[in-house]
XYZ file of N, CA, C and O in Angstrom:
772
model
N 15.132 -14.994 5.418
C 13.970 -14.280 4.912
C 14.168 -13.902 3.448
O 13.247 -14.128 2.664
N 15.587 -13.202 2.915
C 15.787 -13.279 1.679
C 15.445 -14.696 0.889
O 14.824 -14.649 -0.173
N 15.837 -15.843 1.401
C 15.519 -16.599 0.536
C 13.927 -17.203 -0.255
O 13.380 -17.535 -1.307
N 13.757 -16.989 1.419
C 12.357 -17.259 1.319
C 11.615 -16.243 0.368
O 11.175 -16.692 -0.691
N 11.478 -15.172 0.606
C 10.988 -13.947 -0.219
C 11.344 -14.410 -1.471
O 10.360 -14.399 -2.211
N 12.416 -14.840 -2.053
C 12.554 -14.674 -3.847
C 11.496 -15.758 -4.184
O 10.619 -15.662 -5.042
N 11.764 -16.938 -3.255
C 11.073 -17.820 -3.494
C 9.460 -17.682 -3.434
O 8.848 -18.506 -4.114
N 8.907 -16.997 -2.903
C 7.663 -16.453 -2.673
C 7.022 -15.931 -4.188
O 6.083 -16.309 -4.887
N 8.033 -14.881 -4.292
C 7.943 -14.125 -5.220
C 8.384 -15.143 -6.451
O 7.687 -14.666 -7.346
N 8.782 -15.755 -6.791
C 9.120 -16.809 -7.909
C 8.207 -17.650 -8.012
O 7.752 -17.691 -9.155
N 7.574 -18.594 -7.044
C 6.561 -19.529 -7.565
C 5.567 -19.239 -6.619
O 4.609 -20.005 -6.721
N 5.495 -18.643 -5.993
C 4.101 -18.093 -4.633
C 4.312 -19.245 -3.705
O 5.127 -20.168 -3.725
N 2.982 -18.808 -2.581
C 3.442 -19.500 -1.428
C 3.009 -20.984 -1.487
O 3.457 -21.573 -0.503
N 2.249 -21.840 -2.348
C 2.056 -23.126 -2.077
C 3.417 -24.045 -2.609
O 3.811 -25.083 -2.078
N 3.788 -23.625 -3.349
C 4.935 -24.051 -4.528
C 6.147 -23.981 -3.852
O 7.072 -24.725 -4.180
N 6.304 -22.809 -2.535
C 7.441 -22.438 -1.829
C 7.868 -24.155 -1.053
O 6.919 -24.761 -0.556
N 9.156 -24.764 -1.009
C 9.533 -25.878 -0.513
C 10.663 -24.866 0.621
O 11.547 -24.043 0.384
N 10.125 -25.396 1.803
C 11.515 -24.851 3.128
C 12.338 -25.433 3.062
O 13.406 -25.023 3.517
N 12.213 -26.848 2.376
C 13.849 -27.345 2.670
C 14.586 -26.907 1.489
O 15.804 -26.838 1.649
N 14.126 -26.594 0.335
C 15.123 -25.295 -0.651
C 15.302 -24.248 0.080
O 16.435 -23.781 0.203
N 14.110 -23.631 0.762
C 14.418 -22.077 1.368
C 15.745 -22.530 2.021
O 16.899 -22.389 1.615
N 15.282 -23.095 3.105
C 16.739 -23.535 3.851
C 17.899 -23.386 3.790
O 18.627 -22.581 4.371
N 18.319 -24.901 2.401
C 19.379 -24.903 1.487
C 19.884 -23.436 1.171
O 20.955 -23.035 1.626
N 19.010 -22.596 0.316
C 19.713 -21.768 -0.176
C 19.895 -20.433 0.465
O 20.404 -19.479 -0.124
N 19.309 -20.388 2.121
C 19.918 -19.550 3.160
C 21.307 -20.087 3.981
O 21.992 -19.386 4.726
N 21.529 -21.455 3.661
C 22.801 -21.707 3.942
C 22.086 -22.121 5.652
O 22.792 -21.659 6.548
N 21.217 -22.661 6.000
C 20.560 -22.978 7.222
C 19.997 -24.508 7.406
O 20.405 -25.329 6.584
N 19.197 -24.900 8.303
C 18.374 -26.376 8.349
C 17.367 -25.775 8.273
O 17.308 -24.546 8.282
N 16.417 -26.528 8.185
C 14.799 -26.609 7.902
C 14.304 -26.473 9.198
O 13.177 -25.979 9.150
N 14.681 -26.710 10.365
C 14.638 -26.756 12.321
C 14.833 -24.918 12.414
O 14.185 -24.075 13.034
N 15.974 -24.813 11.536
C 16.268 -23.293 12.238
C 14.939 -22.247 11.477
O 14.197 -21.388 11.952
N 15.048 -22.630 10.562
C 13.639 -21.961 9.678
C 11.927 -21.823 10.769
O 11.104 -20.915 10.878
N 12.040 -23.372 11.457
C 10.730 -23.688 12.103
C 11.321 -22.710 13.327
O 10.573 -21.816 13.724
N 12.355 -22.824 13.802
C 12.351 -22.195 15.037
C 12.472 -20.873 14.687
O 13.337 -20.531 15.494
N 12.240 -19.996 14.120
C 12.380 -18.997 13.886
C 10.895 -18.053 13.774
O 10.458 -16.975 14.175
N 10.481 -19.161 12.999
C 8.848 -18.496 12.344
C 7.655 -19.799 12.603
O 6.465 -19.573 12.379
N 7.890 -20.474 12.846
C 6.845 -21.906 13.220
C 6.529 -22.576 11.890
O 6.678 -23.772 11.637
N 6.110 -21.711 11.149
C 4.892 -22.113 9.925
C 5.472 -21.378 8.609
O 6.164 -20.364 8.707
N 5.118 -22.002 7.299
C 5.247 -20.989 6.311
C 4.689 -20.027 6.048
O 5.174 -19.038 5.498
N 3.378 -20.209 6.471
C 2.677 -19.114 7.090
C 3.188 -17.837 7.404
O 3.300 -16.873 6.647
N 3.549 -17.948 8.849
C 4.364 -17.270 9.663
C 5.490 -16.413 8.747
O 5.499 -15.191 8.593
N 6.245 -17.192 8.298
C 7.381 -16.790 7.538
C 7.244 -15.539 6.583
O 7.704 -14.413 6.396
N 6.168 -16.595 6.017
C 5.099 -15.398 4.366
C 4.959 -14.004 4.931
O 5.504 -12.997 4.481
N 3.950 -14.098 6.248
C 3.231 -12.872 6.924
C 4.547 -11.997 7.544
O 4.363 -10.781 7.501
N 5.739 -12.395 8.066
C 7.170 -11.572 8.647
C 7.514 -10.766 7.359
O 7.521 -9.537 7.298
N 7.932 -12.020 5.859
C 8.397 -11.047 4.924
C 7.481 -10.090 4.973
O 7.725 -8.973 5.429
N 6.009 -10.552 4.366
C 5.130 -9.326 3.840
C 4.934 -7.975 4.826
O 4.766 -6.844 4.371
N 4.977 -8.242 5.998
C 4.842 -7.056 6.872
C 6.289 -6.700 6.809
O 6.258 -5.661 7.469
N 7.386 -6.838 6.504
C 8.800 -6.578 6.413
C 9.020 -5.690 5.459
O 9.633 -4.638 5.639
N 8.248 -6.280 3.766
C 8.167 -5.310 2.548
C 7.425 -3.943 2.732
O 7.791 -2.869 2.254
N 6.198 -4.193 3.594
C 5.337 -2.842 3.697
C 6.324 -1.863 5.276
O 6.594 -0.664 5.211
N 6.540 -2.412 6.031
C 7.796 -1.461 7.082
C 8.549 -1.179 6.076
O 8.188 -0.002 6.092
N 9.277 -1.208 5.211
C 10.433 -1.230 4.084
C 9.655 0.310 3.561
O 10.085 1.391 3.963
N 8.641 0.215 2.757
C 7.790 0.984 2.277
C 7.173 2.025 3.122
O 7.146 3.226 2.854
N 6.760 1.546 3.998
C 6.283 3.220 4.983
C 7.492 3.579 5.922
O 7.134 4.456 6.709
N 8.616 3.256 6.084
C 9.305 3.724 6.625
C 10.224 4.904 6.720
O 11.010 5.224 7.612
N 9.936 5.454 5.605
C 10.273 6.780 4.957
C 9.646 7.539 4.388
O 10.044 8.370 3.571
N 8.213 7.275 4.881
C 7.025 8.020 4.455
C 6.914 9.281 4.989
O 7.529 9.563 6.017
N 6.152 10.144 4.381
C 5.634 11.750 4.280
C 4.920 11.241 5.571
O 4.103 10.323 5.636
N 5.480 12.165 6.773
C 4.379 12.413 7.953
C 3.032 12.958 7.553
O 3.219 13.835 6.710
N 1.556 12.770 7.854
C 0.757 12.836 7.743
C 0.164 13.931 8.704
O -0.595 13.731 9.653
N 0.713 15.237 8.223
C 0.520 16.594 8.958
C -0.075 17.526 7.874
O 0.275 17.627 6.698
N -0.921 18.094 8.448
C -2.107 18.433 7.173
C -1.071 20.119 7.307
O -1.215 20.634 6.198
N -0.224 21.006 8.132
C 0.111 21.881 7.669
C -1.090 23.012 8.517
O -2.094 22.781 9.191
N -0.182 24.696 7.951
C -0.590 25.556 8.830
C -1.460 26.549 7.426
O -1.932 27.685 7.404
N -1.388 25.805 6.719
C -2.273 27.072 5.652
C -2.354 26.233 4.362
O -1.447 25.432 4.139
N -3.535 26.382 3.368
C -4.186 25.595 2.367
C -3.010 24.788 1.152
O -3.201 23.745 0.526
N -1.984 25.561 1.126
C -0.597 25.169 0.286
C -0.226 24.678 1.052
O -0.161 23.988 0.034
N 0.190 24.165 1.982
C 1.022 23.450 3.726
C 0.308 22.479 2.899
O 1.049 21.723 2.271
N -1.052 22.298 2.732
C -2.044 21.242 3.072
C -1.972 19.990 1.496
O -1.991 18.772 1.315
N -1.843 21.868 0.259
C -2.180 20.695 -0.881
C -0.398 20.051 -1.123
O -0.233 19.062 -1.837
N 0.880 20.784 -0.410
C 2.046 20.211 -0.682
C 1.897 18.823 0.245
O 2.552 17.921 -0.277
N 1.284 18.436 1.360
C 1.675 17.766 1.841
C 0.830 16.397 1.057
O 1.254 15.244 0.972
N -0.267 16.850 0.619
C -0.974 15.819 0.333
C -0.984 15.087 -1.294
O -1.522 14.054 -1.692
N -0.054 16.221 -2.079
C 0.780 15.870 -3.393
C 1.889 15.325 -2.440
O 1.668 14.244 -2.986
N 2.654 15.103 -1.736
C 4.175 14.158 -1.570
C 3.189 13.090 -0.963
O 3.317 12.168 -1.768
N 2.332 12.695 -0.070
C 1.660 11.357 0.462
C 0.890 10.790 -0.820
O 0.634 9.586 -0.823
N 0.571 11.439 -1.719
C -0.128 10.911 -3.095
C 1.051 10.251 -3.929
O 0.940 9.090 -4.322
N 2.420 11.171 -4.246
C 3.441 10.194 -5.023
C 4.099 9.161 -4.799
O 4.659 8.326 -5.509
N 3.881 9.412 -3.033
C 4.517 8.229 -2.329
C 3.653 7.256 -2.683
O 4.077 6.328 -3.373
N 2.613 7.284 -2.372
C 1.378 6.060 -2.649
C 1.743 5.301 -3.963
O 2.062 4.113 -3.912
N 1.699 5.944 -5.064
C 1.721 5.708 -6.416
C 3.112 4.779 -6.559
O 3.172 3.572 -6.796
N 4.420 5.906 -6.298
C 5.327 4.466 -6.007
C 5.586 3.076 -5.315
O 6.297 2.086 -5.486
N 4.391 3.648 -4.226
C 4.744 2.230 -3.335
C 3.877 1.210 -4.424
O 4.500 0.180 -4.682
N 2.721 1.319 -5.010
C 1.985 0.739 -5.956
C 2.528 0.094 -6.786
O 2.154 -1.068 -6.950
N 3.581 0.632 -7.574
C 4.852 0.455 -8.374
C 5.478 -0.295 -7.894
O 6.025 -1.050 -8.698
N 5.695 -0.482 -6.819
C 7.006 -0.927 -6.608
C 7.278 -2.632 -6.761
O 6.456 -3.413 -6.283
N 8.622 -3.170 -7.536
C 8.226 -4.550 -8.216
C 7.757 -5.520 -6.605
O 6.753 -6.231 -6.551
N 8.634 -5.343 -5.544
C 8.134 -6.417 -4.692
C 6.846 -6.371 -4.447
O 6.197 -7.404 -4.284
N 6.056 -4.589 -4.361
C 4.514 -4.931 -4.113
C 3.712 -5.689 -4.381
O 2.878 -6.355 -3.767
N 4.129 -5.501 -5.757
C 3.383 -6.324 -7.165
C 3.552 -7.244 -6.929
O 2.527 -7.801 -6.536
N 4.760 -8.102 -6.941
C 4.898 -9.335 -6.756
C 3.638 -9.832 -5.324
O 2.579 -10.419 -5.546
N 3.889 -9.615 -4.616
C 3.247 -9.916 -3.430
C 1.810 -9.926 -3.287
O 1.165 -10.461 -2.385
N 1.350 -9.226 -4.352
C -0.363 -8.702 -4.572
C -0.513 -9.914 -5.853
O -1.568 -10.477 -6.142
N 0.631 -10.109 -6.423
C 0.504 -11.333 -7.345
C 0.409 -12.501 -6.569
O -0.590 -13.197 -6.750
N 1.203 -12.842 -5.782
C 1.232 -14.005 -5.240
C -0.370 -14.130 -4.445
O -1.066 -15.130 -4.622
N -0.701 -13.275 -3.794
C -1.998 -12.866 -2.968
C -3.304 -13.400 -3.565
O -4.167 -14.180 -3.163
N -3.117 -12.676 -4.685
C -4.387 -12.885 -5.645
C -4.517 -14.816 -5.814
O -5.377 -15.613 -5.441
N -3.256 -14.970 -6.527
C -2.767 -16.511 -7.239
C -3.388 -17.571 -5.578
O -4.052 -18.588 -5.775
N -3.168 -17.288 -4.636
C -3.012 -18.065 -3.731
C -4.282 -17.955 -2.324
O -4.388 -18.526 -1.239
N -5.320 -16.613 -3.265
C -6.468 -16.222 -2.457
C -7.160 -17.372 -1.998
O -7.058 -17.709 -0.819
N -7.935 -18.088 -2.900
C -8.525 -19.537 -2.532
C -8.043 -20.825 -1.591
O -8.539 -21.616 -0.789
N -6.980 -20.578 -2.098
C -6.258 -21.669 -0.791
C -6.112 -21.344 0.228
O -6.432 -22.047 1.187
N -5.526 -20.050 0.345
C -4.922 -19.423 1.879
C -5.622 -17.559 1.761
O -5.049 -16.480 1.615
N -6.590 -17.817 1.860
C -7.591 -16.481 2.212
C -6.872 -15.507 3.080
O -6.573 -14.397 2.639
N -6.524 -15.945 4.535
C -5.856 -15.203 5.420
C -4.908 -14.230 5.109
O -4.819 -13.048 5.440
N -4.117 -15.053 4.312
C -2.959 -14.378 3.679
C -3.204 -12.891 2.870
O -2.329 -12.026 2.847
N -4.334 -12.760 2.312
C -4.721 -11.553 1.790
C -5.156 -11.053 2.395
O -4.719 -9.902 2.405
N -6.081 -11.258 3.207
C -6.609 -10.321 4.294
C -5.315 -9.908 5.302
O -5.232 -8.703 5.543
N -4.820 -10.335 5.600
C -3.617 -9.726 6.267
C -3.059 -8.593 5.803
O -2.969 -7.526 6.410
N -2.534 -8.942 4.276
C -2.027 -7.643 3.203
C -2.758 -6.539 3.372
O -2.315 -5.501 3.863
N -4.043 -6.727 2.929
C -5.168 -5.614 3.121
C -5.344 -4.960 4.448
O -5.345 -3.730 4.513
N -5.523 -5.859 5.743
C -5.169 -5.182 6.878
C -4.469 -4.072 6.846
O -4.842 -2.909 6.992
N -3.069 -4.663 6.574
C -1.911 -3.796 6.954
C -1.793 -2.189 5.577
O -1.398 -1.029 5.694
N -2.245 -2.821 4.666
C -2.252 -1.884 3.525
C -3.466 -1.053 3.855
O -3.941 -0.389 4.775
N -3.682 -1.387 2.790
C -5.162 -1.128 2.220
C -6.389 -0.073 3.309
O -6.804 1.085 3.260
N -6.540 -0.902 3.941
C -6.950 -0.797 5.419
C -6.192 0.386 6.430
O -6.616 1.535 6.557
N -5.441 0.042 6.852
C -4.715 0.955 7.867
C -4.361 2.264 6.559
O -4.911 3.352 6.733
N -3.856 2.164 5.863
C -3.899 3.893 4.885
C -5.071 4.428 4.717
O -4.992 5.654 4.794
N -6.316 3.980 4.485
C -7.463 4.286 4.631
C -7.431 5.263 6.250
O -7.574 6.483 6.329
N -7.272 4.587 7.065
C -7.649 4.993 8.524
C -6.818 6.342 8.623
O -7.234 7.499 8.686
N -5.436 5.820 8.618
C -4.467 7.241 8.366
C -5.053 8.599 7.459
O -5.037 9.815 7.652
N -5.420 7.969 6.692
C -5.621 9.676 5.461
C -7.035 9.932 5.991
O -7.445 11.089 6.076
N -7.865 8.790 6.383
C -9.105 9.521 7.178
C -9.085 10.484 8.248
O -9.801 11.480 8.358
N -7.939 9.964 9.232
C -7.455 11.079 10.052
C -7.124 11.989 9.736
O -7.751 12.911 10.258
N -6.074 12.399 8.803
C -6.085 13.007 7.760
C -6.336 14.271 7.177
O -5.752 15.353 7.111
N -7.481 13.740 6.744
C -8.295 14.491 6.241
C -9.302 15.017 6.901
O -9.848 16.019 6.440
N -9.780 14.392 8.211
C -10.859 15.278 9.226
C -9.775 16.142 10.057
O -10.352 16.933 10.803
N -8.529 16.205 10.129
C -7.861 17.301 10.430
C -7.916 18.133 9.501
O -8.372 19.231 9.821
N -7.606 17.994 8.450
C -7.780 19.205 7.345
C -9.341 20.056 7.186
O -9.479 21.246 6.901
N -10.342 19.128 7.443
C -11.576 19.958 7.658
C -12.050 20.413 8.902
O -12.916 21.277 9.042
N -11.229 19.575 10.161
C -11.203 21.019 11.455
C -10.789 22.257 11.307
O -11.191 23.328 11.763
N -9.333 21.757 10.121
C -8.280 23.475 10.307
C -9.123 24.393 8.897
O -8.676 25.448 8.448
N -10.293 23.761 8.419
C -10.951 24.864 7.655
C -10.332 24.785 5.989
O -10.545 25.733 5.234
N -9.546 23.547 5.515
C -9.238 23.418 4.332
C -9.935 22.745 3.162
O -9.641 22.844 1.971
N -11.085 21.916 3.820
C -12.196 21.095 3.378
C -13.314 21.706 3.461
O -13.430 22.613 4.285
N -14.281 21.378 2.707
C -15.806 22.140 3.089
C -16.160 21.027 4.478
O -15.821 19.857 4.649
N -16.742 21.689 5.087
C -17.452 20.971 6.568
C -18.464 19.920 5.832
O -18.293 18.840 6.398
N -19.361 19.800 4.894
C -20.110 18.228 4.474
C -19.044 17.292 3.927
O -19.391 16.149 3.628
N -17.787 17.665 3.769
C -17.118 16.227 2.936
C -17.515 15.436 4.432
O -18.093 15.859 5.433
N -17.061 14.400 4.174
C -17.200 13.088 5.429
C -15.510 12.237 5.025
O -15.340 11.648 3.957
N -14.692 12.319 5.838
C -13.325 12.494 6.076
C -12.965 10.656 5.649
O -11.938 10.504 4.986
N -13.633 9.562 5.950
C -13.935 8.386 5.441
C -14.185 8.376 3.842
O -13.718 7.361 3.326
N -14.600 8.965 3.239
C -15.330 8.908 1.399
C -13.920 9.243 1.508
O -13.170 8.292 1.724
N -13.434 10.334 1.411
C -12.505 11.326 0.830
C -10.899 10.559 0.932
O -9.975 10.647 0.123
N -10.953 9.895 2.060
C -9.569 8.846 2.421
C -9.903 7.854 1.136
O -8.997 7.567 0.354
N -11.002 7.438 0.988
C -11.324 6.135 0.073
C -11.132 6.227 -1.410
O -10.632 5.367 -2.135
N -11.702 7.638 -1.822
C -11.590 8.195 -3.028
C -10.365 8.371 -3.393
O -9.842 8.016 -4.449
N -9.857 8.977 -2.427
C -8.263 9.569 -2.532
C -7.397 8.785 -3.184
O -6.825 8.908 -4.267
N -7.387 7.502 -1.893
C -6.713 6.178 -2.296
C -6.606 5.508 -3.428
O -5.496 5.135 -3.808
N -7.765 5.243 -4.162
C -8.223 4.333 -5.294
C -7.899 5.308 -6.268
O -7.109 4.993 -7.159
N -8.391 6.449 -6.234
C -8.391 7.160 -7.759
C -6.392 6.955 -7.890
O -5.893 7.052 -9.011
N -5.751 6.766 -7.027
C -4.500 6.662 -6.734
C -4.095 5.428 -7.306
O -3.767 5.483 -8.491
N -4.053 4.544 -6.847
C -3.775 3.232 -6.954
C -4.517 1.985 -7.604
O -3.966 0.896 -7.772
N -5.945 2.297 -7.981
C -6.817 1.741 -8.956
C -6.381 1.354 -10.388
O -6.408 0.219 -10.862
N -5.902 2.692 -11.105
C -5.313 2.265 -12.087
C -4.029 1.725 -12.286
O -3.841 0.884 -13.165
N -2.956 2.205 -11.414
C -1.638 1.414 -11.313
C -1.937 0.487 -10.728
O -1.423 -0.452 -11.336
N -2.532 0.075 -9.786
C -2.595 -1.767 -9.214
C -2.712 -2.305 -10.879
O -1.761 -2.756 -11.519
N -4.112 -2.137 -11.393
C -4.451 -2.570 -12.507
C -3.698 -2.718 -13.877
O -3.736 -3.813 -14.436
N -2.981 -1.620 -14.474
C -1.727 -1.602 -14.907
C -0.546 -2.774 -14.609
O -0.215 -3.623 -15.437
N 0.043 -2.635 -13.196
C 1.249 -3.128 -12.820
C 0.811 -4.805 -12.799
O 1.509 -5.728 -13.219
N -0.309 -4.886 -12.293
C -0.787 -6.831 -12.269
C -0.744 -7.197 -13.644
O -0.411 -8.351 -13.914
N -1.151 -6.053 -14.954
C -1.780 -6.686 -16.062
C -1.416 -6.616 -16.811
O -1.339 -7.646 -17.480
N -0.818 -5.226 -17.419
C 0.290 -4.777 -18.322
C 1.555 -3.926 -17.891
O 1.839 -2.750 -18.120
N 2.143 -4.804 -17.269
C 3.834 -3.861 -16.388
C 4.773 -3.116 -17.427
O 4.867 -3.374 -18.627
N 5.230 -2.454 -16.946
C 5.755 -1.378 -17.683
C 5.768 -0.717 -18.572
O 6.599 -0.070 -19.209
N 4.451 -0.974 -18.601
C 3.820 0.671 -19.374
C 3.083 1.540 -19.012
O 2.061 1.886 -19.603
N 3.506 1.993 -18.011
C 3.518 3.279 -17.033
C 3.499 4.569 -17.964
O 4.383 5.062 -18.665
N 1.932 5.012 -17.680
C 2.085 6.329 -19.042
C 2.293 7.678 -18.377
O 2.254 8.736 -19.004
N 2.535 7.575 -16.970
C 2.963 9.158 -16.416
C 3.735 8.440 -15.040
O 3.682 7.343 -14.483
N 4.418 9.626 -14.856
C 5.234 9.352 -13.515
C 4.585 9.428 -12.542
O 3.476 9.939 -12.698
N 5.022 8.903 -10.930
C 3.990 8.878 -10.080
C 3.675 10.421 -9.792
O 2.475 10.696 -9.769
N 4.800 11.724 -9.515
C 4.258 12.706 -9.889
C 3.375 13.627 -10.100
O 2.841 14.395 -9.300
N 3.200 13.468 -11.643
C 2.032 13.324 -12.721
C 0.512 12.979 -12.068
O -0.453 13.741 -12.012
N 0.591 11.842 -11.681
C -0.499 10.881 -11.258
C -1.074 11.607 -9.991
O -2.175 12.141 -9.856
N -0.029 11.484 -9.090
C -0.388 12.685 -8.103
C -1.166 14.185 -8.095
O -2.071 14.471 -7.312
N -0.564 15.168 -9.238
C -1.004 15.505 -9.148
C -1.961 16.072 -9.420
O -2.330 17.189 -9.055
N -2.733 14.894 -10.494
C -3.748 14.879 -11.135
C -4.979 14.475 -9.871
O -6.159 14.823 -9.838
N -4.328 13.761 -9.050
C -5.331 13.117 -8.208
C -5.971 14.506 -7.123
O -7.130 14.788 -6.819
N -4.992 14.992 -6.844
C -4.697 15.985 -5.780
C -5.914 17.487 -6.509
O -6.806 18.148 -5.977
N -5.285 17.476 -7.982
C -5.991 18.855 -8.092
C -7.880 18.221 -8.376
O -8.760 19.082 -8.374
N -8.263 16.743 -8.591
C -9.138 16.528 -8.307
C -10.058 16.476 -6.804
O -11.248 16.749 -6.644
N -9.305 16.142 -6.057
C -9.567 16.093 -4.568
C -9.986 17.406 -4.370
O -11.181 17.629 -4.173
N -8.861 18.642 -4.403
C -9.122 19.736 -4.144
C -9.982 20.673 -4.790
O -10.172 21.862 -4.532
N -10.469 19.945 -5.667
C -11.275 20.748 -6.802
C -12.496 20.400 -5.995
O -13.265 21.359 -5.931
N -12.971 19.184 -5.274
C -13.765 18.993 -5.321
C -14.424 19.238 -3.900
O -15.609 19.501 -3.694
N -13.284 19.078 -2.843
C -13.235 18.884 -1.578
C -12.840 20.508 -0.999
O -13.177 20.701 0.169
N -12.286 21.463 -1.580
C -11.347 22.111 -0.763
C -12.317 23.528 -0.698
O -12.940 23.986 -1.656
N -12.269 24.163 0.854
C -13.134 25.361 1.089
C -12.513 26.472 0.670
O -11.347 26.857 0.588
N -13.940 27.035 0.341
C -13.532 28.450 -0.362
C -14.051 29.367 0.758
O -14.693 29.074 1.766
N -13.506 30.810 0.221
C -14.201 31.971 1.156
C -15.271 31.658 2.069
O -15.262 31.671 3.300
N -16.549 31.266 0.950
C -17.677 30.790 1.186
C -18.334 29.508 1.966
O -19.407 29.074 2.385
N -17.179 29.259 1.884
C -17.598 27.729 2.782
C -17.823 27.736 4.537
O -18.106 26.693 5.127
């Protein structure tokens, strides 16, 4: 899988040859097929391998017992986001994605599934816990607010990291909690609510 992955990440997936992967796992091209069937297959193990890698040490998604519980937890799930955004294999992989959309469509939609998609669902949950326990005004709609959240997050660093890499003008941090005191500025109940 290491091999395969650099190789992924080096010339993307049409360009990828298994009988190099092979070679330079020190394996046959049989043990490769018997393992994963398809390059396909192979592509979709790493990529769901990089994102387990990435949420696997993620901020539990517990909104907390009082409005600071709520905005600490949701500044550490915001910096996490921002780094995982950052992070060079992401990039790479959202590079290869993009480069290889037309040929092999699936392949991105998969990414997005597992990304994109399923964090959406999570912070939607989320966040309609936070406006049961009375930390949200009751009209936000717990779907916008996951969506907003996300993008105002990762919109500009996707965009950044694909286009101009490393010039990162604040830490993820920073970014966070710029995002956060917007959310809450906008989203979060008062007395009155």
């Amino acid at each position: 899988m290491d091999a395969a992955k650099q190789s992924f990440l080096a010339v993307g997936f049409t360009d990828t040859n298994l009988d190099d992967v092979a070679a330079t796992a020190g394996v046959s091209k049989m043990t490769v097929y018997s393992h994963f069937s398809s390059k396909q297959n192979l592509f979709v193990a790493i990529m769901n391998d990089v994102i387990d890698v990435r949420s696997a040490d993620g901020h539990r998604l517990e909104v907390g017992s009082s409005p600071a519980d709520f905005g600490a937890t949701l500044t550490a799930i915001a910096t996490e986001l921002v780094e995982t955004v950052r992070d060079p294999e992401v990039v790479g992989f959202r590079r290869v994605l993009v480069q290889e959309q037309s040929r092999h469509p699936g392949l991105a939609a998969a990414w997005r599934k597992a990304t994109v998609v399923a964090t959406t669902a999570e912070l939607e949950q989320f966040f309609a816990s936070a406006r049961r326990q009375g930390f949200l005004v009751r009209r936000v709609e717990p779907r916008a607010v996951a969506s907003q959240f996300l993008w105002m997050l990762i919109g500009e660093e996707l965009d950044r990291a694909l286009l101009d890499p490393g010039h990162d003008t604040v830490t993820p941090a920073v970014r966070a909690r710029e995002v956060v005191a917007t959310v809450l500025g906008a989203y979060a109940a008062s007395v009155t609510d």
